[in-house]
Amino acid sequence: MIFWLAIAPVYGQYYSETVMPPPRPGKLTRLHFFFHDILSGTNPGAVPIARPNTTNAGLYLNLIAMDDPLTVGPEQTLRRVGNAQGLYVWTAKDPTLFGAVLYTDFSFTSGRFNGSSFRFFSQFPITEIARAKEQVIEMAIVGGRGAFRMARGYALTRATYVNLMNGDASLEFNVTLYHY
Ligand SMILES: *[C@@H]1O[C@H](CO)[C@@H](O)[C@H](O)[C@H]1NC(C)=O
Ligand SMILES: *[C@@H]1O[C@H](CO)[C@@H](O)[C@H](O)[C@H]1NC(C)=O
Ligand SMILES: *[C@@H]1O[C@H](CO)[C@@H](O)[C@H](O)[C@H]1NC(C)=O
């Protein structure tokens, strides 16, 4: 009976009292890893799943789904520490600018952050990355799970390998995360 009285209000309304939130995330973690987006071969990590029904659109509005490895070193064969799972869509109308928007969860499968993830929702200027090897670009991180709950942050990334013929690329990431 006491239990029933305690939970009864839950059925009557769909919201809680509004209170002051806890302090903002106070931890800062930096991550360094490599991401390999491989479209070629018989076991690609990234696969085009939809494109517009026009003949002249090129890559524009192609949608790519991926489950790509994250490793500690620049070689794909080096120790895998996580996965990048999600989508990117080629959104640059100018065919000389291969820009995309990335909607992707980067999750870790080993080490201290095993089971935790953060996510990108960011522009991903692929031409800029491919054009100059030393070019560093910035991407936005909008959330996280596990140790990275409520994460906000950014990534600085540059290409360590690009093959413009088949689209394969490896990128180095330096990620800065503010989280609980
Ligand atoms: C693509 O568009 C053309 C013309 O609008 C149409 O005839 C054709 O059936 C469409 N193809 C697909 C796969 O939807
Ligand atoms: C990561 O966590 C999963 C689930 O808890 C566990 O099964 C796995 O062994 C862990 N991996 C490493 C490398 O610690
Ligand atoms: C990432 O950080 C390392 C160590 O500070 C640095 O050597 C490297 O150039 C950085 N890479 C990027 C893409 O910012």
mmCIF file of C-alpha atoms in Angstrom, residues 7-68:
data_model
loop_
_atom_site.group_PDB
_atom_site.id
_atom_site.type_symbol
_atom_site.label_atom_id
_atom_site.label_comp_id
_atom_site.label_asym_id
_atom_site.label_seq_id
_atom_site.Cartn_x
_atom_site.Cartn_y
_atom_site.Cartn_z
ATOM 1 C CA ILE A 7 4.451 5.581 -7.194
ATOM 2 C CA ALA A 8 0.889 6.835 -7.740
ATOM 3 C CA PRO A 9 1.904 10.346 -8.887
ATOM 4 C CA VAL A 10 4.001 8.814 -11.635
ATOM 5 C CA TYR A 11 0.812 7.691 -13.344
ATOM 6 C CA GLY A 12 -0.816 11.086 -12.971
ATOM 7 C CA GLN A 13 1.778 13.178 -14.746
ATOM 8 C CA TYR A 14 4.637 12.786 -17.162
ATOM 9 C CA TYR A 15 7.152 15.209 -15.649
ATOM 10 C CA SER A 16 9.121 15.731 -12.427
ATOM 11 C CA GLU A 17 9.529 18.869 -10.426
ATOM 12 C CA THR A 18 12.064 21.160 -12.155
ATOM 13 C CA VAL A 19 15.179 21.544 -10.013
ATOM 14 C CA MET A 20 18.654 23.031 -10.331
ATOM 15 C CA PRO A 21 20.887 20.674 -12.383
ATOM 16 C CA PRO A 22 24.049 19.190 -10.907
ATOM 17 C CA PRO A 23 27.234 21.113 -11.704
ATOM 18 C CA ARG A 24 28.402 20.952 -15.309
ATOM 19 C CA PRO A 25 30.684 18.082 -16.314
ATOM 20 C CA GLY A 26 33.958 18.587 -14.490
ATOM 21 C CA LYS A 27 36.246 15.962 -16.003
ATOM 22 C CA LEU A 28 38.432 16.324 -19.028
ATOM 23 C CA THR A 29 39.817 13.361 -20.966
ATOM 24 C CA ARG A 30 42.015 13.395 -24.049
ATOM 25 C CA LEU A 31 42.037 10.476 -26.456
ATOM 26 C CA HIS A 32 44.415 9.664 -29.274
ATOM 27 C CA PHE A 33 43.606 6.972 -31.828
ATOM 28 C CA PHE A 34 43.369 6.191 -35.528
ATOM 29 C CA PHE A 35 40.217 5.587 -37.571
ATOM 30 C CA HIS A 36 40.186 3.501 -40.754
ATOM 31 C CA ASP A 37 37.377 4.057 -43.250
ATOM 32 C CA ILE A 38 37.786 1.222 -45.747
ATOM 33 C CA LEU A 39 35.365 0.968 -48.686
ATOM 34 C CA SER A 40 37.445 -1.360 -50.872
ATOM 35 C CA GLY A 41 38.033 -5.096 -50.722
ATOM 36 C CA THR A 42 35.782 -7.993 -49.876
ATOM 37 C CA ASN A 43 35.189 -7.017 -46.241
ATOM 38 C CA PRO A 44 34.723 -3.221 -46.268
ATOM 39 C CA GLY A 45 33.973 -1.323 -43.061
ATOM 40 C CA ALA A 46 31.977 1.307 -44.961
ATOM 41 C CA VAL A 47 29.277 0.568 -47.543
ATOM 42 C CA PRO A 48 27.128 2.946 -49.634
ATOM 43 C CA ILE A 49 23.499 2.165 -48.765
ATOM 44 C CA ALA A 50 21.480 4.794 -50.674
ATOM 45 C CA ARG A 51 21.839 7.411 -53.362
ATOM 46 C CA PRO A 52 19.496 9.733 -55.241
ATOM 47 C CA ASN A 53 17.843 8.498 -58.398
ATOM 48 C CA THR A 54 19.614 10.882 -60.758
ATOM 49 C CA THR A 55 22.392 10.156 -63.215
ATOM 50 C CA ASN A 56 24.484 13.292 -62.742
ATOM 51 C CA ALA A 57 24.646 13.728 -58.975
ATOM 52 C CA GLY A 58 28.067 12.096 -58.507
ATOM 53 C CA LEU A 59 28.577 11.382 -54.840
ATOM 54 C CA TYR A 60 26.176 14.154 -53.800
ATOM 55 C CA LEU A 61 23.633 12.803 -51.271
ATOM 56 C CA ASN A 62 25.123 9.315 -51.211
ATOM 57 C CA LEU A 63 24.570 7.769 -47.798
ATOM 58 C CA ILE A 64 27.308 5.538 -46.383
ATOM 59 C CA ALA A 65 26.903 3.234 -43.380
ATOM 60 C CA MET A 66 29.977 2.120 -41.494
ATOM 61 C CA ASP A 67 31.418 -0.054 -38.770
ATOM 62 C CA ASP A 68 35.041 1.017 -38.910
#
